[in-house]
PDB file of C-alpha atoms in Angstrom:
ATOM      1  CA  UNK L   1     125.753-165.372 -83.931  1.00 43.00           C
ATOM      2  CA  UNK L   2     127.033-168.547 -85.128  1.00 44.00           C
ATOM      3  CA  UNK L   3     124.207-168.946 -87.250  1.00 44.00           C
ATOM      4  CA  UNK L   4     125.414-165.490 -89.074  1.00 55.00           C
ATOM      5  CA  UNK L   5     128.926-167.263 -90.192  1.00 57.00           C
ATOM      6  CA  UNK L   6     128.053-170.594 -91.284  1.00 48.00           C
ATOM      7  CA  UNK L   7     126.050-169.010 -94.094  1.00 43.00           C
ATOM      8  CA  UNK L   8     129.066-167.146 -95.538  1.00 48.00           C
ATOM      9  CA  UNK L   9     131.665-169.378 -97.792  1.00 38.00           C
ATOM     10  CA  UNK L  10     135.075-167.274 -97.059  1.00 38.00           C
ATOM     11  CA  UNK L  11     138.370-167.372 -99.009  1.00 34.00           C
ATOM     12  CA  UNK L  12     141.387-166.377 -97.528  1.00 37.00           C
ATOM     13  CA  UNK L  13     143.600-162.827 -98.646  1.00 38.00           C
ATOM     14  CA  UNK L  14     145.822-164.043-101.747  1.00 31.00           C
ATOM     15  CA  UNK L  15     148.704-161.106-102.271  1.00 31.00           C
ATOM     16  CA  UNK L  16     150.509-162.269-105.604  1.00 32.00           C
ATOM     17  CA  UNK L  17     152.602-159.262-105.585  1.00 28.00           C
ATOM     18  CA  UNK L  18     154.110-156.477-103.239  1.00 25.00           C
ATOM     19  CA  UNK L  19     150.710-154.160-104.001  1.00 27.00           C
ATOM     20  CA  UNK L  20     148.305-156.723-103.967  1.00 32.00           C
ATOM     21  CA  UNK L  21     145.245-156.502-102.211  1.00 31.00           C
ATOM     22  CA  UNK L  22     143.559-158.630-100.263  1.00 31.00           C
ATOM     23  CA  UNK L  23     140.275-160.383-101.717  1.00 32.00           C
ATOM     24  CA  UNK L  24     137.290-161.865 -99.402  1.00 35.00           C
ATOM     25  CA  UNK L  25     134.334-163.565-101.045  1.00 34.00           C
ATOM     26  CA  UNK L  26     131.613-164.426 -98.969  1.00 39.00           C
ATOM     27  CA  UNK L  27     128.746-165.995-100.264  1.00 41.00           C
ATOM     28  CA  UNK L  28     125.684-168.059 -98.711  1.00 43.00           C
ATOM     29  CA  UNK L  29     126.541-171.932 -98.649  1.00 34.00           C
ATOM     30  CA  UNK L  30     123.132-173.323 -99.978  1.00 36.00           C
ATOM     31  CA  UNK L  31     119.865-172.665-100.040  1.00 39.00           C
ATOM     32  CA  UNK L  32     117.194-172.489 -97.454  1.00 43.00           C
ATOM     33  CA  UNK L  33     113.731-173.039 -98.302  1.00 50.00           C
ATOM     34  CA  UNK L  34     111.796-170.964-100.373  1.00 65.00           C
ATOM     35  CA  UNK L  35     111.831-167.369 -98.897  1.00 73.00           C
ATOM     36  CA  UNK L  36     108.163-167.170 -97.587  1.00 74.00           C
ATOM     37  CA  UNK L  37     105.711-164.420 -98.887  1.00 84.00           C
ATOM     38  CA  UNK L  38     105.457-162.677 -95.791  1.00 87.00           C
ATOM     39  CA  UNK L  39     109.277-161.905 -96.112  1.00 88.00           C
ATOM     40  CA  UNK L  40     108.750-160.064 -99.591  1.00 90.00           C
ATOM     41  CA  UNK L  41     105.734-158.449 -97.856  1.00 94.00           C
ATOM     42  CA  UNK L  42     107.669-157.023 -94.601  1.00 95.00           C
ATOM     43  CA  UNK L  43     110.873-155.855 -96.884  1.00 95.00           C
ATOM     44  CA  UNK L  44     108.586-154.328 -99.181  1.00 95.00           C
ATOM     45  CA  UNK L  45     107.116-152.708 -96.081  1.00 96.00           C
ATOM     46  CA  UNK L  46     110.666-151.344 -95.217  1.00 96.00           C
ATOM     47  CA  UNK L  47     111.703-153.956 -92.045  1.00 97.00           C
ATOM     48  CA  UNK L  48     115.839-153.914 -92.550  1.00 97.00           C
ATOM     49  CA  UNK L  49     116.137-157.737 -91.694  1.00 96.00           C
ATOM     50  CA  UNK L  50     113.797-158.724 -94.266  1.00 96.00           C
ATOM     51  CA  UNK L  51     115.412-156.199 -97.079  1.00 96.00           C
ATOM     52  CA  UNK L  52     118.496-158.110 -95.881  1.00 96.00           C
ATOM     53  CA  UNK L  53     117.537-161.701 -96.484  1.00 94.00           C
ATOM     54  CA  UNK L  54     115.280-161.155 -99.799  1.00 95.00           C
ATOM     55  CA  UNK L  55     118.162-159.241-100.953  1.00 95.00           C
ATOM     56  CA  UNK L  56     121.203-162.197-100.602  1.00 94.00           C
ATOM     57  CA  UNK L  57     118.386-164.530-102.087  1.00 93.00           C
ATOM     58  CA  UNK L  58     117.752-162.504-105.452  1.00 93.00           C
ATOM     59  CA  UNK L  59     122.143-161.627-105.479  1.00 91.00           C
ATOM     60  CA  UNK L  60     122.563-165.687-105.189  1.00 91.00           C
ATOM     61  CA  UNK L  61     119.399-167.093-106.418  1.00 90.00           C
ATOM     62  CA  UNK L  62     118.809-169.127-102.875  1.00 88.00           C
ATOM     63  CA  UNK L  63     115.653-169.702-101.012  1.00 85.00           C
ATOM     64  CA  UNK L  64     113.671-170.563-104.169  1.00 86.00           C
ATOM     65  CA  UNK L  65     113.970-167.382-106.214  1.00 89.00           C
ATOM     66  CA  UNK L  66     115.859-166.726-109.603  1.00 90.00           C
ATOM     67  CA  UNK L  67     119.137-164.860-109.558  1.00 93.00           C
ATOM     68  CA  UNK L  68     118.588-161.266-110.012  1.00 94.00           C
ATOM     69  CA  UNK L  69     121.677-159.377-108.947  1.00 92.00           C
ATOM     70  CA  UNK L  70     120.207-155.651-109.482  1.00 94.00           C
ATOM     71  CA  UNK L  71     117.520-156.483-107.786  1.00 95.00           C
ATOM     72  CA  UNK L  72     119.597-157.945-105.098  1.00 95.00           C
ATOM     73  CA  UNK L  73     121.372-154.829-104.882  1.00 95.00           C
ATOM     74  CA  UNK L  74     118.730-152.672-104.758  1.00 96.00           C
ATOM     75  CA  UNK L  75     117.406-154.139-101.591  1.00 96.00           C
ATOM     76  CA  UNK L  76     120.453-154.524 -99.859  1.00 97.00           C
ATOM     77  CA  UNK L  77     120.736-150.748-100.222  1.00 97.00           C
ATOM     78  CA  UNK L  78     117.252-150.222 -98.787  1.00 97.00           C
ATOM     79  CA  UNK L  79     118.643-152.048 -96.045  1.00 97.00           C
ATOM     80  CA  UNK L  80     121.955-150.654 -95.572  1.00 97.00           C
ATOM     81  CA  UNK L  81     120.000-146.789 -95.920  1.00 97.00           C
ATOM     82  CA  UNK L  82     118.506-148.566 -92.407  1.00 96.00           C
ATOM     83  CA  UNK L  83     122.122-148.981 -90.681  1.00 96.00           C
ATOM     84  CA  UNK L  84     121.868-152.888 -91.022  1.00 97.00           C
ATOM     85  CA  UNK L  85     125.789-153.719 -90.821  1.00 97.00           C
ATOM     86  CA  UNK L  86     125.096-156.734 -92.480  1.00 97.00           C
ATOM     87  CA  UNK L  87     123.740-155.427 -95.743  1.00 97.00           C
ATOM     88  CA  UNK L  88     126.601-152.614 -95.142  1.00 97.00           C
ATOM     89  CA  UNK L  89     129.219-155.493 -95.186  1.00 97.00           C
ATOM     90  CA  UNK L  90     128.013-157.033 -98.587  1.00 96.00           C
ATOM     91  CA  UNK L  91     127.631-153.992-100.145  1.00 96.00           C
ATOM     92  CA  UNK L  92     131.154-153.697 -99.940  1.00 95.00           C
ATOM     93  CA  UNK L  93     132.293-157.322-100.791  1.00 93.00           C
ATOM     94  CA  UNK L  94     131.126-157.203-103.774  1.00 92.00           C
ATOM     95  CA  UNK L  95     132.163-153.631-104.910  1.00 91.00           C
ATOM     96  CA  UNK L  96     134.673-153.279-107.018  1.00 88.00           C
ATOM     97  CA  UNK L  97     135.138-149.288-106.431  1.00 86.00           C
ATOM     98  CA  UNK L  98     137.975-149.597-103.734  1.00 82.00           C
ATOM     99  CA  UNK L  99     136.966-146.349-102.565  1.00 84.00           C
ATOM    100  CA  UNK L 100     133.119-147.948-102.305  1.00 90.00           C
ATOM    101  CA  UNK L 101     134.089-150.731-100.619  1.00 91.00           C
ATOM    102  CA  UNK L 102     136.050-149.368 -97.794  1.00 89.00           C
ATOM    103  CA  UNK L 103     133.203-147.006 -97.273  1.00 92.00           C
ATOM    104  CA  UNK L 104     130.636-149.893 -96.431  1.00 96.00           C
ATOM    105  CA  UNK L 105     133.208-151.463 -94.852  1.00 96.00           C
ATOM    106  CA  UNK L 106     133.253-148.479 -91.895  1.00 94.00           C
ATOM    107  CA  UNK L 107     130.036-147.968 -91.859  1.00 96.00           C
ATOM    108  CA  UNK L 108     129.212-151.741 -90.875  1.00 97.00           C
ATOM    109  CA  UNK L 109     132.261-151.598 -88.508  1.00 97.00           C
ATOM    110  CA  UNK L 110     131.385-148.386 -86.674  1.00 95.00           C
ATOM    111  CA  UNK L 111     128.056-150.076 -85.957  1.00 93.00           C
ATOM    112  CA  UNK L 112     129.938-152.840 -84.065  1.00 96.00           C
ATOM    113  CA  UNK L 113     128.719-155.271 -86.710  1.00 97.00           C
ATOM    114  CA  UNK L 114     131.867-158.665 -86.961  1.00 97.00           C
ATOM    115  CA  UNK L 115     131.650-158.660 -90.683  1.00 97.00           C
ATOM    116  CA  UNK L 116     132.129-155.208 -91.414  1.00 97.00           C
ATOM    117  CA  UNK L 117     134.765-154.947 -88.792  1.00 98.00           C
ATOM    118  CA  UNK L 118     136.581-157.838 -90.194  1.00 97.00           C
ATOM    119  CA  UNK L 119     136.315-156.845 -94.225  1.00 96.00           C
ATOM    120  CA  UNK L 120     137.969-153.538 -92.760  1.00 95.00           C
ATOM    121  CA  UNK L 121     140.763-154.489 -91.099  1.00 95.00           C
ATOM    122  CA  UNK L 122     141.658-156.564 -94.157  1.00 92.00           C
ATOM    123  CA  UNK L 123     141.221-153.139 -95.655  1.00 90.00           C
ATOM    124  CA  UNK L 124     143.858-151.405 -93.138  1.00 89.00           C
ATOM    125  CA  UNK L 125     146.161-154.254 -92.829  1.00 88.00           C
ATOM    126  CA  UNK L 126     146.790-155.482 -96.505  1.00 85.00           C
ATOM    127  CA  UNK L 127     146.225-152.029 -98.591  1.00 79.00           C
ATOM    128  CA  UNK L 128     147.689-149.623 -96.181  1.00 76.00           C
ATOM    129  CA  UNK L 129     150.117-151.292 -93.269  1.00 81.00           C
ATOM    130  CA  UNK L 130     151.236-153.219 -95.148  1.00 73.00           C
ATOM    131  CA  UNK L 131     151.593-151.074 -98.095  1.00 75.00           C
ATOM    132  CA  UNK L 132     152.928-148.084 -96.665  1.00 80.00           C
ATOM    133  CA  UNK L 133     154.663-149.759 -92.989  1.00 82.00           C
ATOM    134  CA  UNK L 134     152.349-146.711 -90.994  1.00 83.00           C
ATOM    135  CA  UNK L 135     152.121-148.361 -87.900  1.00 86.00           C
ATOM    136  CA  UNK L 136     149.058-146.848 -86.594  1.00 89.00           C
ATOM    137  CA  UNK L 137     146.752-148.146 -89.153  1.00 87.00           C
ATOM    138  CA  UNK L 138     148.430-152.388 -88.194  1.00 89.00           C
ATOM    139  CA  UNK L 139     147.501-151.604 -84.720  1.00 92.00           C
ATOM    140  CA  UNK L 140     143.994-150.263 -85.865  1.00 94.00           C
ATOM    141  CA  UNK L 141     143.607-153.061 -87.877  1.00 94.00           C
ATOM    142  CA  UNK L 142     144.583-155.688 -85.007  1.00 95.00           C
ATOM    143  CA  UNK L 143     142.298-154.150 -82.851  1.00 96.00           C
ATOM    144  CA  UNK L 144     139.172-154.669 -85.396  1.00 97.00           C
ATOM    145  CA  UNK L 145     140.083-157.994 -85.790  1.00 97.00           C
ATOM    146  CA  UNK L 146     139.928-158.838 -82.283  1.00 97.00           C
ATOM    147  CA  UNK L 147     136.793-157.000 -81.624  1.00 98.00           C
ATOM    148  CA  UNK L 148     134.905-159.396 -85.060  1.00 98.00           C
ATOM    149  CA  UNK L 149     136.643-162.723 -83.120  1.00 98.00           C
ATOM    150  CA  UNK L 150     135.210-161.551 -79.507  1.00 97.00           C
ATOM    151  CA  UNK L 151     131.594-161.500 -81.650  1.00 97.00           C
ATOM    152  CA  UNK L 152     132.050-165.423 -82.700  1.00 97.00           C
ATOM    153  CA  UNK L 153     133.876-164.354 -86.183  1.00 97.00           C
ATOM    154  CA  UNK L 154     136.175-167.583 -86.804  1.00 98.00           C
ATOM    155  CA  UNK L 155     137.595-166.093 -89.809  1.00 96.00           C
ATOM    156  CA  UNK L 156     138.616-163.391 -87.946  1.00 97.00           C
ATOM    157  CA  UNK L 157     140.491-165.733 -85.011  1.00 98.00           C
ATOM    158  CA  UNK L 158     142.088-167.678 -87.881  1.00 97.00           C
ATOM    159  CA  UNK L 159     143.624-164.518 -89.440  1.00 96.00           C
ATOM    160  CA  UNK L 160     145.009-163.323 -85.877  1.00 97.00           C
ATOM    161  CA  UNK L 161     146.444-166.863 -85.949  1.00 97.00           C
ATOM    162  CA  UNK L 162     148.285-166.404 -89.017  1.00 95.00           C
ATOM    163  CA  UNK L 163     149.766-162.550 -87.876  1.00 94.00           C
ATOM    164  CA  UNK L 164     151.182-163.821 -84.884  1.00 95.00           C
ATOM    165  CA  UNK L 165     152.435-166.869 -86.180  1.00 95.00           C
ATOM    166  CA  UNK L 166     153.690-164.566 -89.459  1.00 93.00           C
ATOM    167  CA  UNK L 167     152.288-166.878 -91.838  1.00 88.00           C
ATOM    168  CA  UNK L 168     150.426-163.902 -93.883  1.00 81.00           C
ATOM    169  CA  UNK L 169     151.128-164.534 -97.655  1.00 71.00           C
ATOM    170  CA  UNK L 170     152.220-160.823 -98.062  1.00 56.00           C
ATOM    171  CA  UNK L 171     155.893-160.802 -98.930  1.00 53.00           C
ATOM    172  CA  UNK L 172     155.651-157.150 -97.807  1.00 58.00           C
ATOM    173  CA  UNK L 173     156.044-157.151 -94.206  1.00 75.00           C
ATOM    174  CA  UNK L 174     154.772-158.525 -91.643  1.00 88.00           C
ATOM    175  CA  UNK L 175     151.635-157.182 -89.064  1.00 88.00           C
ATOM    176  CA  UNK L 176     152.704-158.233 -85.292  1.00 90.00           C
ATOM    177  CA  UNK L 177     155.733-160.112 -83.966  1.00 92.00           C
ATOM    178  CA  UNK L 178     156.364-163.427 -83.671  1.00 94.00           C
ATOM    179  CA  UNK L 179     154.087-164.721 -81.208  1.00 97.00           C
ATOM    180  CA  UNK L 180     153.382-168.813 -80.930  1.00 97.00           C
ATOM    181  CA  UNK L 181     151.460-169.156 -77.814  1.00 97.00           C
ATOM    182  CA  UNK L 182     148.977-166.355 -79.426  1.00 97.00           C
ATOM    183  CA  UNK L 183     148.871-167.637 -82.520  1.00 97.00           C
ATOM    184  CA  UNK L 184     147.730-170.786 -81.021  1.00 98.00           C
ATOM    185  CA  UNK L 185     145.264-169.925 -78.805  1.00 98.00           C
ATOM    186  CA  UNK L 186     143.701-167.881 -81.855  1.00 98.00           C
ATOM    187  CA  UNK L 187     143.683-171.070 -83.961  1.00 98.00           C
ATOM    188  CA  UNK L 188     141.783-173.190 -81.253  1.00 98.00           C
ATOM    189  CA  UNK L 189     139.307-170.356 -81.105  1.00 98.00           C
ATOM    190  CA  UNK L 190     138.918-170.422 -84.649  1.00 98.00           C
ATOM    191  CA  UNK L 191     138.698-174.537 -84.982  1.00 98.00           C
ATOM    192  CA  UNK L 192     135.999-174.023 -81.655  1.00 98.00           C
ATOM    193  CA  UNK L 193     133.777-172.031 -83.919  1.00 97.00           C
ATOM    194  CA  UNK L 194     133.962-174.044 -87.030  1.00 97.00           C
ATOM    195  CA  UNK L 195     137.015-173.261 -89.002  1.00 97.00           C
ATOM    196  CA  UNK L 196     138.342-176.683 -89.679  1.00 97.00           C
ATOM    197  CA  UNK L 197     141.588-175.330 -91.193  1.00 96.00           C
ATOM    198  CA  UNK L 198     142.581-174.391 -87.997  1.00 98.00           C
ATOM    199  CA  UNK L 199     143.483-178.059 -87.280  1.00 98.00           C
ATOM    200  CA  UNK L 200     146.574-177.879 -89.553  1.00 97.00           C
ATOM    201  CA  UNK L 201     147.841-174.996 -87.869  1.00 97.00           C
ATOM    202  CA  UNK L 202     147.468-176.245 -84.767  1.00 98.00           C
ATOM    203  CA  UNK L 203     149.229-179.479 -85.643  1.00 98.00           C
ATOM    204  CA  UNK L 204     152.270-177.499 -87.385  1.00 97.00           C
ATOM    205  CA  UNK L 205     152.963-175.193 -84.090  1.00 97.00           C
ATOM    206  CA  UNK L 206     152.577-178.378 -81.771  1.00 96.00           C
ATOM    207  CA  UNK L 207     155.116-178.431 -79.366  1.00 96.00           C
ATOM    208  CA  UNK L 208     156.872-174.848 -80.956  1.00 96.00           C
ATOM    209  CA  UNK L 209     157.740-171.990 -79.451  1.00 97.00           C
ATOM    210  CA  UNK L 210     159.225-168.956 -80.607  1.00 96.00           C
ATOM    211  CA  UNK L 211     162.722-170.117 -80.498  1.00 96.00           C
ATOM    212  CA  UNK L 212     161.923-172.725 -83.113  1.00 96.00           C
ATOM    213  CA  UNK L 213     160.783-170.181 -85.590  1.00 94.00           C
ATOM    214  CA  UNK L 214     163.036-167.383 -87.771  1.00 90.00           C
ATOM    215  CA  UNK L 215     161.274-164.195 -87.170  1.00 87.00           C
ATOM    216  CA  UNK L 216     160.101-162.267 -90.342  1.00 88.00           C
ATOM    217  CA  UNK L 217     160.670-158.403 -90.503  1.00 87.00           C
ATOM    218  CA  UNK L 218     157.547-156.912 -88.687  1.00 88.00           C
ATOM    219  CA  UNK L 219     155.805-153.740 -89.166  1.00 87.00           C
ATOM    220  CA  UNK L 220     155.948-152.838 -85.143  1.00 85.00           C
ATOM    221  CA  UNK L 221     159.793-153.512 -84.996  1.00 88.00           C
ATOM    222  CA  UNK L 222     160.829-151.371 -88.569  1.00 85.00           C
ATOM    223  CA  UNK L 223     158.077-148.574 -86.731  1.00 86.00           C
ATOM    224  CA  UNK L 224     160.358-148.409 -83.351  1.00 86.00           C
ATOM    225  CA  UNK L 225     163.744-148.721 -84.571  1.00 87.00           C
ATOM    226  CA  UNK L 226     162.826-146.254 -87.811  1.00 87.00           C
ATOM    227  CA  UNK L 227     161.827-143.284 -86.530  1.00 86.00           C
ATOM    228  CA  UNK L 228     163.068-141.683 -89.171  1.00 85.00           C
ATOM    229  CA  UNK L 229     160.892-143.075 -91.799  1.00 82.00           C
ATOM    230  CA  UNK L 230     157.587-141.884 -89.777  1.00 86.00           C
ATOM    231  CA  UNK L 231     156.418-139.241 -91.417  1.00 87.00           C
ATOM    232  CA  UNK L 232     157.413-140.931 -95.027  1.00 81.00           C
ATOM    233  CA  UNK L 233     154.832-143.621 -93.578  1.00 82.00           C
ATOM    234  CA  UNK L 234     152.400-141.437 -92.681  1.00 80.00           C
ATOM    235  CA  UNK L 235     152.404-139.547 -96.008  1.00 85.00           C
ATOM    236  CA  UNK L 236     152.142-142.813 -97.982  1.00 77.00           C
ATOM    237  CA  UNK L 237     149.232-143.985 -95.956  1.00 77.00           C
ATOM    238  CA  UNK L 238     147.973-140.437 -96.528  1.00 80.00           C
ATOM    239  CA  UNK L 239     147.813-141.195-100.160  1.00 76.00           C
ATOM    240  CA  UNK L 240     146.330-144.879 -99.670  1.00 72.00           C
ATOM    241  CA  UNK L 241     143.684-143.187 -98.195  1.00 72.00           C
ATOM    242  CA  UNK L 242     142.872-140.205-100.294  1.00 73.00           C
ATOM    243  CA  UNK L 243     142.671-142.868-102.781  1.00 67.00           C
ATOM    244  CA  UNK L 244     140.013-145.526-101.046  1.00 65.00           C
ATOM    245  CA  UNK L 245     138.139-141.923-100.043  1.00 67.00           C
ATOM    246  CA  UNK L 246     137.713-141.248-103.937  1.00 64.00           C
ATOM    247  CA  UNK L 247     139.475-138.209-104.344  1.00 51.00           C
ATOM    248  CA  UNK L 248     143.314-136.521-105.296  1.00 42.00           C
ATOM    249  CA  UNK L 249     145.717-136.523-102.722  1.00 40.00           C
ATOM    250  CA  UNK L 250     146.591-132.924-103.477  1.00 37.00           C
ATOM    251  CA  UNK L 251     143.505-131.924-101.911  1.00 37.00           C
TER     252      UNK L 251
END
């Protein structure tokens, strides 16, 4: 599984404004040697894995063939059409259809598959929980996260470092309260599987606890003590989602 996430290259969310999105480029590190003939032979034959890897190597031009992003494309839909979560996952990275990307997103996730369900809990926490303060859609998003770390995801256990340690760069609101002891016990499983950044926040909450911290407005909190402004939420994530579905919110 390891192997899986040390070929992706990962950026971390960057919200520059209140209704900013989050953005997650993965892309393979370097290249392996050149993809072997039988490869081309078995995806053309319709094996899923194979579709997979010839398709990343014509997107990115790795294992010793030309760039060719159509092409690339084309075979990571063959093997998406298969259910492979992987191809799923990059299918939506790279679209720019919001609506397109979420879909691929689910599909990958529903599988079980630690990419997919990471690129859609970025989906649910940044465009929609965030967005909109519906409640249900933070905790849905927590849970995917947790389920991508539990599969070896490190990205995943550094981003559950930052919610409970509220150092998300959304000035919106943020996902979880304050939580120090979580957040760093997500940050050690992230530096355990590789994240080196997860040495600096380990360093910064050495020795902290909660008391030492300010805590930011949370989305859990504003959900309890605002009943009020429930259905307001839920009719604003409503729209968030008729929107990433494709279609009018009237219908």
């Amino acid at each position: 599984m390891r192997k899986r996430f040390a070929m992706l290259m990962v950026t971390m969310p960057l919200v520059s404004t209140l209704l900013a999105v989050a953005a997650c480029l993965f892309a393979p590190l370097s290249a392996h040697a050149d993809i072997a003939p039988e490869v081309r032979a078995s995806a053309e034959a319709g094996d899923a894995e194979s579709q997979l890897r010839l398709g990343l190597a014509l997107l990115y031009g790795t294992d010793g063939l030309a760039m060719d992003q159509d092409a690339g494309i084309t075979w990571l839909k063959k093997s998406a059409a298969q259910g492979n979560g992987d191809a799923q996952f990059y299918l939506g990275d790279m679209s720019s259809d919001q609506a397109d990307k979420f879909r691929w997103f689910e599909l990958s996730a529903k599988q079980g598959n630690p990419l997919g369900q990471f690129g859609l809990a970025e989906q649910l926490i940044f465009i929609t929980a965030a967005m909109t303060r519906y409640y249900p859609d933070a905790v849905e998003g927590l849970d995917l996260l947790q389920k991508s770390a539990a599969q070896d995801n490190p990205q995943a256990a550094y981003l559950l470092g930052d919610i409970y340690s509220q150092n998300l760069p959304s000035p919106a609101i943020q996902i979880a309260k304050l939580d120090v002891a979580k957040a760093r016990e997500w940050y050690a499983k992230a530096l355990a599987l590789g994240w080196p950044e997860a040495q600096d926040r380990i360093d910064a909450l050495k020795g902290k606890a909660n008391s030492d911290f300010e805590p930011k407005d949370d989305i859990e909190t504003v959900w309890s003590e605002s009943p009020t402004l429930h259905e307001l939420s839920r009719q604003r994530a409503e729209v968030v989602k008729a929107m990433r579905e494709g279609r009018s919110s009237a219908q």
